[in-house]
Coordinates of C-alpha atoms in Angstrom, one line a residue:
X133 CA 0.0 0.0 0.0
X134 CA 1.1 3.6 -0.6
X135 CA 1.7 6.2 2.1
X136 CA -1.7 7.7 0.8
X137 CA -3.8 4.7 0.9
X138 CA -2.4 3.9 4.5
X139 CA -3.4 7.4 5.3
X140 CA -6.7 7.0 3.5
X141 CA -7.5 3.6 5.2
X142 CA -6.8 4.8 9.0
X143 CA -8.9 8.3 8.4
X144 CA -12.2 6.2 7.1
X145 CA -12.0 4.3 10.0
X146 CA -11.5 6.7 12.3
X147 CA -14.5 9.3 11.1
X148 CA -16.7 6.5 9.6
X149 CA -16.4 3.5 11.6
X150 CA -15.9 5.2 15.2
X151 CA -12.3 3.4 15.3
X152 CA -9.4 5.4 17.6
X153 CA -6.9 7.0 15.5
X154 CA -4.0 5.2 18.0
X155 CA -5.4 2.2 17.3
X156 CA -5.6 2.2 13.7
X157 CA -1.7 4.1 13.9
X158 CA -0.6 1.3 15.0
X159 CA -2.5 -1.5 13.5
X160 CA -1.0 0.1 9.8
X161 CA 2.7 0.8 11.4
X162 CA 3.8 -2.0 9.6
X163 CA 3.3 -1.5 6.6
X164 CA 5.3 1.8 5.4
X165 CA 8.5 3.1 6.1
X166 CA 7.5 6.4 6.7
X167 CA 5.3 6.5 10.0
X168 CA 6.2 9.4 11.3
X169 CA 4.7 11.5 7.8
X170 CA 1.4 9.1 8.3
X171 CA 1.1 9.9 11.6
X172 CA 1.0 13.8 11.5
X173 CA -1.1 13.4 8.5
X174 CA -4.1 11.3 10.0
X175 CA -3.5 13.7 13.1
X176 CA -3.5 16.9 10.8
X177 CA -6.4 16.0 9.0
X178 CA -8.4 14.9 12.5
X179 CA -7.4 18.1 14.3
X180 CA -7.5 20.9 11.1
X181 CA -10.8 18.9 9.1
X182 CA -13.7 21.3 10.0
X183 CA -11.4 24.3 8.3
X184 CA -10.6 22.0 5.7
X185 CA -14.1 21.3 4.9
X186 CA -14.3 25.1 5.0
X187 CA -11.7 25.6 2.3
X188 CA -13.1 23.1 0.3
X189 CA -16.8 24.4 0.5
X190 CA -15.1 27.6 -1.2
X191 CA -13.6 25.2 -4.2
X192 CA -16.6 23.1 -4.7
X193 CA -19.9 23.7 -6.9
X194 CA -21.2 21.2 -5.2
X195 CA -22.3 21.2 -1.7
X196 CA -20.1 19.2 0.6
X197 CA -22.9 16.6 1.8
X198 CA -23.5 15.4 -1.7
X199 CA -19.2 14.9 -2.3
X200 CA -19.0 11.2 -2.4
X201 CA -17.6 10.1 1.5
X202 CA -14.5 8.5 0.0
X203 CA -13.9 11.7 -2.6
X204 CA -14.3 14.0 0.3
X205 CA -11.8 12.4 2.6
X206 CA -9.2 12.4 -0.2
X207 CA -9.8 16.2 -0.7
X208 CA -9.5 16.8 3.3
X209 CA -5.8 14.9 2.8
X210 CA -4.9 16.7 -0.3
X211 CA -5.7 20.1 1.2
X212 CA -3.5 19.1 4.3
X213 CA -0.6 18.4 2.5
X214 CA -0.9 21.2 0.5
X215 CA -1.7 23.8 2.9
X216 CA -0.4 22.5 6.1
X217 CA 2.6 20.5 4.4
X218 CA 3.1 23.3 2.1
X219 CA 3.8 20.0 -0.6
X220 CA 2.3 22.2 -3.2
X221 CA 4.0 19.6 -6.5
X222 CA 1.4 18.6 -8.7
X223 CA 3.3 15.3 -8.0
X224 CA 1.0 15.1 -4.8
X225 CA -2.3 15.9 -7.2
X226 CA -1.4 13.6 -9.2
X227 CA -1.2 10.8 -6.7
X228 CA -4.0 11.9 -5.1
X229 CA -6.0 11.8 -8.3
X230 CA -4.6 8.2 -8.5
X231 CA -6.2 6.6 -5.1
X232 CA -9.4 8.4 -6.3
X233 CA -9.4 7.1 -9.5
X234 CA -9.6 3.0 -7.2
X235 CA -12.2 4.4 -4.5
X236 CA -14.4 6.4 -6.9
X237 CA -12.9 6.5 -10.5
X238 CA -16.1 8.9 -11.7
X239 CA -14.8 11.8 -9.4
X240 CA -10.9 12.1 -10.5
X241 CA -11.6 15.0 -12.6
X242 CA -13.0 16.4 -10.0
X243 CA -10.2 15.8 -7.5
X244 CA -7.7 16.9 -9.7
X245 CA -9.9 20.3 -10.7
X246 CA -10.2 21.4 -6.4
X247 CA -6.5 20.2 -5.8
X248 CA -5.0 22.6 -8.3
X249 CA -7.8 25.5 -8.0
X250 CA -6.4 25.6 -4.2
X251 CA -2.6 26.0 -5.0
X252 CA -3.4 28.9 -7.5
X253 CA -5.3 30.3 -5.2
X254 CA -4.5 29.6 -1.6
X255 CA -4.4 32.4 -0.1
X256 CA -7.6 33.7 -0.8
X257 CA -9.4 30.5 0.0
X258 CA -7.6 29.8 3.1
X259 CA -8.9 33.0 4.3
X260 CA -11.9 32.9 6.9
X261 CA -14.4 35.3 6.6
X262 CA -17.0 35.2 9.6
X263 CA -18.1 38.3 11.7
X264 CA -19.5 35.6 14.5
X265 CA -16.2 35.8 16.9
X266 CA -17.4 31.9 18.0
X267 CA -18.0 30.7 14.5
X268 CA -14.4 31.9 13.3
X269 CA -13.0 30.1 16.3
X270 CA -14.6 27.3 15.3
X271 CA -13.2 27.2 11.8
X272 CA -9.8 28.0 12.6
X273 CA -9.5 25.1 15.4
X274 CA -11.5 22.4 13.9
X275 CA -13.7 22.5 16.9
X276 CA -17.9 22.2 16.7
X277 CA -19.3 25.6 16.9
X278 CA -21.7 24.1 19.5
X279 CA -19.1 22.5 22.0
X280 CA -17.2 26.5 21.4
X281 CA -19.9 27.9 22.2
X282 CA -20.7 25.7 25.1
X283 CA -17.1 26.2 26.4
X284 CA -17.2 29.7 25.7
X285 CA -20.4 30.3 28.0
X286 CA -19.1 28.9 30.9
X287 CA -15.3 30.0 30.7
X288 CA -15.5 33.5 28.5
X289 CA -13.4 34.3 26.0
X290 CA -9.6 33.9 26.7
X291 CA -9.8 30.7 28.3
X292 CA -12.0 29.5 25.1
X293 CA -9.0 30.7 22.5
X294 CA -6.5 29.6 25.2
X295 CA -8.5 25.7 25.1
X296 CA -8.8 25.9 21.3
X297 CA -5.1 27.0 20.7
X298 CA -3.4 24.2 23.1
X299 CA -5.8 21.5 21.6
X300 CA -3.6 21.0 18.8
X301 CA -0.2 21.3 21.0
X302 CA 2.0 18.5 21.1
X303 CA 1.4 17.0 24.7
X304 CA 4.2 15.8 26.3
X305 CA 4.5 12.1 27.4
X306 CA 4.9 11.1 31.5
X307 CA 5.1 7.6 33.0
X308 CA 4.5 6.5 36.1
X309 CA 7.2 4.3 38.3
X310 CA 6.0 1.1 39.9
X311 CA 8.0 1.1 42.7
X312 CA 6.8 -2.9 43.6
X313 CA 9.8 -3.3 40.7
X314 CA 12.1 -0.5 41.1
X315 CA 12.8 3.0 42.9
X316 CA 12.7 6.4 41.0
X317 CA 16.1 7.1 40.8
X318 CA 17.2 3.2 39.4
X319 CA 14.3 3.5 36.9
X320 CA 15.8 7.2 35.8
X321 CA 18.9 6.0 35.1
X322 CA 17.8 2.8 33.2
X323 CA 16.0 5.1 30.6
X324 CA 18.8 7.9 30.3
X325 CA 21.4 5.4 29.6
X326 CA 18.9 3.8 26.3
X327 CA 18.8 7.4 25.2
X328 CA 15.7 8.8 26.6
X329 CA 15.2 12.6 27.8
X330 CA 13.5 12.6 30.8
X331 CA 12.1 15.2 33.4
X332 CA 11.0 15.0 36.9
X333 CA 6.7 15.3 36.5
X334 CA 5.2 18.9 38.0
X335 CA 2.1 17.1 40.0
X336 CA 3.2 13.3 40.9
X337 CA 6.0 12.8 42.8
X338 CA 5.7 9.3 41.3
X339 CA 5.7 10.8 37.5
X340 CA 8.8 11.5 34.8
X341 CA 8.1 13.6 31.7
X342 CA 9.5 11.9 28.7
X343 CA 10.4 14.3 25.8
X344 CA 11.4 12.1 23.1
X345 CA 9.0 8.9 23.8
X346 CA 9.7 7.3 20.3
X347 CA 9.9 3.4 21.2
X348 CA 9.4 3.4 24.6
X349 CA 6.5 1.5 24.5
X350 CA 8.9 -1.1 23.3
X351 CA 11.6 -0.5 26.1
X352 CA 12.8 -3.9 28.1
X353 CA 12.0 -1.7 30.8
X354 CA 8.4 -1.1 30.2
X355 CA 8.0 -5.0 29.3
X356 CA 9.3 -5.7 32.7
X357 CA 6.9 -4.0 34.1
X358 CA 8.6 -0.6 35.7
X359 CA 6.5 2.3 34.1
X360 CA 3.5 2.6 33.3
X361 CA 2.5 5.7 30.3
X362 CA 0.3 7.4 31.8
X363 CA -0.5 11.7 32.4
X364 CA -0.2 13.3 35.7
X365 CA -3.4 14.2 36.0
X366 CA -5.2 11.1 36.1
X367 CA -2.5 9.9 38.5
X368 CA -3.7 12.9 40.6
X369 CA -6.9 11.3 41.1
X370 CA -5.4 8.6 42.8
X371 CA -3.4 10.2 45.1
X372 CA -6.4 12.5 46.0
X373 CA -8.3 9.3 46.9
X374 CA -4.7 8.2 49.1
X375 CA -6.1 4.3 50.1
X376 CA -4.5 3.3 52.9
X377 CA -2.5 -0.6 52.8
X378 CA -4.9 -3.3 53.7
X379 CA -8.3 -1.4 52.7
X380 CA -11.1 -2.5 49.8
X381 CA -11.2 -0.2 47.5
X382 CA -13.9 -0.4 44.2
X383 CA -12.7 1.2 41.2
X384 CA -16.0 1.4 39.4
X385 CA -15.3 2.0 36.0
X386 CA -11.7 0.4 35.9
X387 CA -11.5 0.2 31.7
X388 CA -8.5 0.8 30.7
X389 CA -7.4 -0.3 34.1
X390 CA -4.7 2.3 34.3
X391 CA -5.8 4.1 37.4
X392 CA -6.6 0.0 38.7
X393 CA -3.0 -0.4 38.4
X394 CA -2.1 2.6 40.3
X395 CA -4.2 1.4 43.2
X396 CA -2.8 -2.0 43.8
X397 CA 1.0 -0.2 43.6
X398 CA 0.0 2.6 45.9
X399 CA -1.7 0.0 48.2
X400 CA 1.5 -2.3 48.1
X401 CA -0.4 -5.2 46.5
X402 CA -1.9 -5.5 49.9
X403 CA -5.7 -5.3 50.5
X404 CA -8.4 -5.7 47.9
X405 CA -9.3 -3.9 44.7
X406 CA -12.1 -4.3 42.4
X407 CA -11.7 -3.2 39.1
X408 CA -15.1 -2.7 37.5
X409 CA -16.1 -1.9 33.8
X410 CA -18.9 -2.7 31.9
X411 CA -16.8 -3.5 29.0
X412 CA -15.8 -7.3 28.9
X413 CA -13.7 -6.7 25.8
X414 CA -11.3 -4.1 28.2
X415 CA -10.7 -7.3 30.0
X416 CA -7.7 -8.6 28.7
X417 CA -5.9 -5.1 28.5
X418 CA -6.2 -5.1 32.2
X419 CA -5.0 -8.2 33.3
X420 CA -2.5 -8.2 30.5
X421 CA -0.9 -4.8 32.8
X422 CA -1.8 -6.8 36.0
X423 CA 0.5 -9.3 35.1
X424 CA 3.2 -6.9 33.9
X425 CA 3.7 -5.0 36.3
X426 CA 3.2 -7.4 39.2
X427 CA 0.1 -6.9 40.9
X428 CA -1.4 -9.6 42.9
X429 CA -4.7 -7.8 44.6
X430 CA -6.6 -7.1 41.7
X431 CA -10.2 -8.8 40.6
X432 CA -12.5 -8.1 37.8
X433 CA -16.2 -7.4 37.2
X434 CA -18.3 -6.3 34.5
X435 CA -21.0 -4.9 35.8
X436 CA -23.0 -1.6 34.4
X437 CA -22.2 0.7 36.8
X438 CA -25.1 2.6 36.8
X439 CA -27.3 -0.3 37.7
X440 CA -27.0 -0.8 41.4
X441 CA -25.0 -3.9 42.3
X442 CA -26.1 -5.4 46.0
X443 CA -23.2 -7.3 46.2
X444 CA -21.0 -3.8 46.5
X445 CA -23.6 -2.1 49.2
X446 CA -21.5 -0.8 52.0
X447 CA -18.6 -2.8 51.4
X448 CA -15.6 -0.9 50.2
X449 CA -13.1 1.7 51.9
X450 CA -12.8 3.6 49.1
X451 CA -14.3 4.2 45.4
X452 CA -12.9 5.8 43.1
X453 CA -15.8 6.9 40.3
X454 CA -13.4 8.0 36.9
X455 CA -16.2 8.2 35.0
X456 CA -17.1 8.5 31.5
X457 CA -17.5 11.1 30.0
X458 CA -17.1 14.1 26.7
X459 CA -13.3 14.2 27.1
X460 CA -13.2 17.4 26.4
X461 CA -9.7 17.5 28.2
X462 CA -8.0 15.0 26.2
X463 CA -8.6 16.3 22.6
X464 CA -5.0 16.8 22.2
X465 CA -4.4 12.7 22.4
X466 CA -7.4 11.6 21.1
X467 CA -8.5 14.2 18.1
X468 CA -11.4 12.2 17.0
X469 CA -13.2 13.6 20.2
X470 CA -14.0 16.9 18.7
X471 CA -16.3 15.1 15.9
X472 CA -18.6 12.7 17.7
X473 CA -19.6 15.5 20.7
X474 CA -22.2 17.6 20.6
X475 CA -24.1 18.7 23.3
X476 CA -27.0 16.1 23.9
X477 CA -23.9 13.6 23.8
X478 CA -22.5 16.0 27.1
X479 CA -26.1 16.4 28.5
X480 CA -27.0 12.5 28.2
X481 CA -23.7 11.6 29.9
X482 CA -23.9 14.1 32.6
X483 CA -27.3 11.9 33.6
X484 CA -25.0 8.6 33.9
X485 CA -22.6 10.2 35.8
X486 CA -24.9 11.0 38.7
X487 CA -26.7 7.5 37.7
X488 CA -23.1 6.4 39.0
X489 CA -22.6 8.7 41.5
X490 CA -25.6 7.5 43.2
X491 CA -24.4 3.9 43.3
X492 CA -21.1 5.0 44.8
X493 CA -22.1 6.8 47.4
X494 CA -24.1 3.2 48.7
X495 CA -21.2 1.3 48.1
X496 CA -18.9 2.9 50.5
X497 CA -18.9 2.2 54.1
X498 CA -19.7 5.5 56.8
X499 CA -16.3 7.1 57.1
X500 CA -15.1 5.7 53.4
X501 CA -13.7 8.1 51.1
X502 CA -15.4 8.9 46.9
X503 CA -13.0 10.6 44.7
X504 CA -15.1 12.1 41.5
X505 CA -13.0 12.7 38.6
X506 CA -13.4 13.1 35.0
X507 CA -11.1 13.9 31.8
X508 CA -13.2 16.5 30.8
X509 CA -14.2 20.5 31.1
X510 CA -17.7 22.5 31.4
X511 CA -20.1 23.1 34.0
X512 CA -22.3 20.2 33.2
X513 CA -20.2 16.6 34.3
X514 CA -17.7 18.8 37.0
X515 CA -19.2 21.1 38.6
X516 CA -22.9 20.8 38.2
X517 CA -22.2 17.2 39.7
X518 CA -20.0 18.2 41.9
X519 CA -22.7 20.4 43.9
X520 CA -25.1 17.9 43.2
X521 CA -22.4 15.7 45.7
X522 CA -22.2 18.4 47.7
X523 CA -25.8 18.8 48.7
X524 CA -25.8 15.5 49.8
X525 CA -26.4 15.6 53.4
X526 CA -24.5 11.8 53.9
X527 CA -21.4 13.5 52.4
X528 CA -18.8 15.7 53.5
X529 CA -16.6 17.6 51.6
X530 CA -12.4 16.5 51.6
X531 CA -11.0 19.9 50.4
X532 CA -7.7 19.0 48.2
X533 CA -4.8 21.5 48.7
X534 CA -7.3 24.0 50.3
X535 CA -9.6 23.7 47.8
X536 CA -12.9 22.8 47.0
X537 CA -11.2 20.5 43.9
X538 CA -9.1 20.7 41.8
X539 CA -9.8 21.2 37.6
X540 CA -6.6 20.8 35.3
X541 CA -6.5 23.1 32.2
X542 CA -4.2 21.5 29.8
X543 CA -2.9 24.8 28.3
X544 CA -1.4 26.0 31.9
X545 CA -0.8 22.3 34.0
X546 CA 0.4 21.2 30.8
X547 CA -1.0 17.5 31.2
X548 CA -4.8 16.6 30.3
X549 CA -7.9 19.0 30.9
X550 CA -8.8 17.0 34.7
X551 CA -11.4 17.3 37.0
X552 CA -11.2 15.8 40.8
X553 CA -13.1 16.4 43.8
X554 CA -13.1 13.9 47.0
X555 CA -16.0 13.2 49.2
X556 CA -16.5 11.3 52.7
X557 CA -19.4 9.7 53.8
X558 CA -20.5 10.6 57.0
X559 CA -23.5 8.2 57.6
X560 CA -25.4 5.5 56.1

């Protein structure tokens, strides 16, 4: 396969079969020498495709619903390359016009026609003209003019071009030591002498930044079980729950198991922790990292968590409820996100999360601890749900770091958008 069809195979999946764009990365690395230029493509396109469709709206007599799926999603990667690449050859038309010419042979005139009207006349095209200061936004990050709008009503302006601008910012990489397998310093050392850069983290004392992460995925080191990739945010949440050695603990939706993980090392493999999802296929990911790194405490159910288990009432020490949500504050990672929320999406999940919240609270014991966190931003799943905890007259408020919680922004933190907030339950 060429470079282009690789390209053109991930991006179809990703926006027309609800795949992750990781996923799909790395189920294709294989097959082309030149990763890296198919990874900041599919990324480009994902991050840059709600201006591209702009542009192309100008080029095109006819309206962009009616451009054949596959045609479309060729144009969005020509335009990239052209205007973001700046590979303005007609060498790229041209083989552009080639993988249309084997997913919709009628359109390649067409192709060919928008391709080249846009490198005459860039410039012009690439130009956004909107007088609506939210709608421009919109266009020029590649974000829904409804979630803008949503963000912008809640957080004004400057944080809204502040969210919008970082969204497309390369996010640095940070790992988590398992100290069951090694100490902070060892593990430091290990991964400076194969070659990698590596920081101390700002907000986990157990964290290292990792500026040039290329391969460490693949490290002997990670295989053995003595990081863990994972940002410093959602380690946060863990550390604002602080499980004592020897306590249950419930971590209600566990999938991917990465904050799981966390618990039994923070716990000393000692106790008991339930790692809950109601995804069975998330299964094998998390015993698959159980076994890696060493864990021994850990058991797995699949219930929904927003149908009330009895088995669960009043038994744990701790829960920790990460729960599901827009992830508004993980865009940067995950650039799919942008395309598949709208607002009923963040309204309909803000009623599970208190579906959730509800079973929590009954599954802790009187004088057990709930930590509410979420990889998102907006009033409607933090802090609408956070004061919907707060009025609960069976839970008392754990301030964190003298304050009421705590709520990451990516753009100053510089780790994911993060929300956390810790409860205790005071009676039954």
């Amino acid at each position: 396969m060429s470079d282009f069809e690789i390209i053109f195979s991930i991006l179809k999946a990703v926006i027309f079969e609800d795949e992750k764009s990781s996923d799909m990365i790395n189920a294709y690395a294989g097959r082309s020498d030149n990763l890296p230029l198919i990874t900041k493509t599919v990324y480009g396109v994902l991050e840059n495709k709600i201006y591209i469709d702009y542009m192309i709206r100008k080029l095109s007599d006819i309206r962009l619903k009616k451009i054949h799926k596959n045609v479309l999603l060729i144009l969005e990667i020509g335009i990239y390359n052209i205007h973001f690449l700046e590979t303005k050859d007609y060498a790229t038309v041209d083989k552009l016009v080639d993988l249309t010419k084997a997913k919709n042979k009628r359109s390649t005139g067409f192709v060919n026609a928008i391709l080249r009207a846009f490198i005459r006349d860039e410039k012009e095209i690439s130009t956004i003209y909107e007088k609506d200061d939210i709608k421009s936004l919109s266009i020029r990050y590649s974000f829904p003019e409804e979630i803008t709008r949503y963000i912008y009503d809640f957080y004004g302006m400057d944080y809204t071009k502040a969210y919008l601008r970082d969204a497309t910012r390369v996010k640095d990489l940070s790992i988590r030591v398992n100290n069951l397998k090694t100490s902070k310093k060892n593990l430091e050392e290990l991964l400076i002498k194969d070659g990698f850069e590596i920081e101390a983290g700002k907000i986990s004392q157990y964290s290292f930044i990792v500026k040039n992460p290329g391969g460490l995925a693949r490290s002997k080191h990670f295989k053995d079980g003595l990081f863990t990739i994972q940002q410093e945010a959602s380690m946060k949440a863990i550390e604002v729950l602080n499980p004592k050695d020897n306590s249950k603990i419930l971590d209600l939706c566990a999938a991917p198991g990465t904050k799981t993980t966390y618990l039994a090392e923070y716990t000393k493999n000692t106790g008991k922790i339930i790692a809950n999802d109601i995804s069975k296929s998330k299964n094998k990911l998390i015993l698959e990292n159980i076994q890696r790194l060493g864990l021994e405490n850990i058991s797995l159910t699949n219930y929904d968590a927003s149908i009330f288990v009895d088995d669960f009432e009043n038994k744990f020490d701790y829960c920790l409820v990460d729960a599901p949500c827009s992830g508004l504050g993980v865009v940067g990672r995950k650039p799919e996100i942008r395309y598949n929320r709208t607002k009923e999406t963040i309204v309909r999940l803000a009623g599970l999360q208190r579906k959730i919240l509800e079973n929590a609270i009954k599954y802790i014991k009187k004088d057990g601890y709930l930590v509410y966190s979420t990889c998102t931003l907006g009033p409607l799943e933090n802090r609408d749900n956070f004061n919907y905890l707060l009025e609960k007259e069976n839970l008392e408020l754990v301030p964190i770091e003298g304050q009421d919680f705590i709520e990451y922004k990516s753009f100053e933190a510089m780790t994911d958008g993060f929300f956390i907030s810790k409860f205790r339950k005071i009676n039954d």
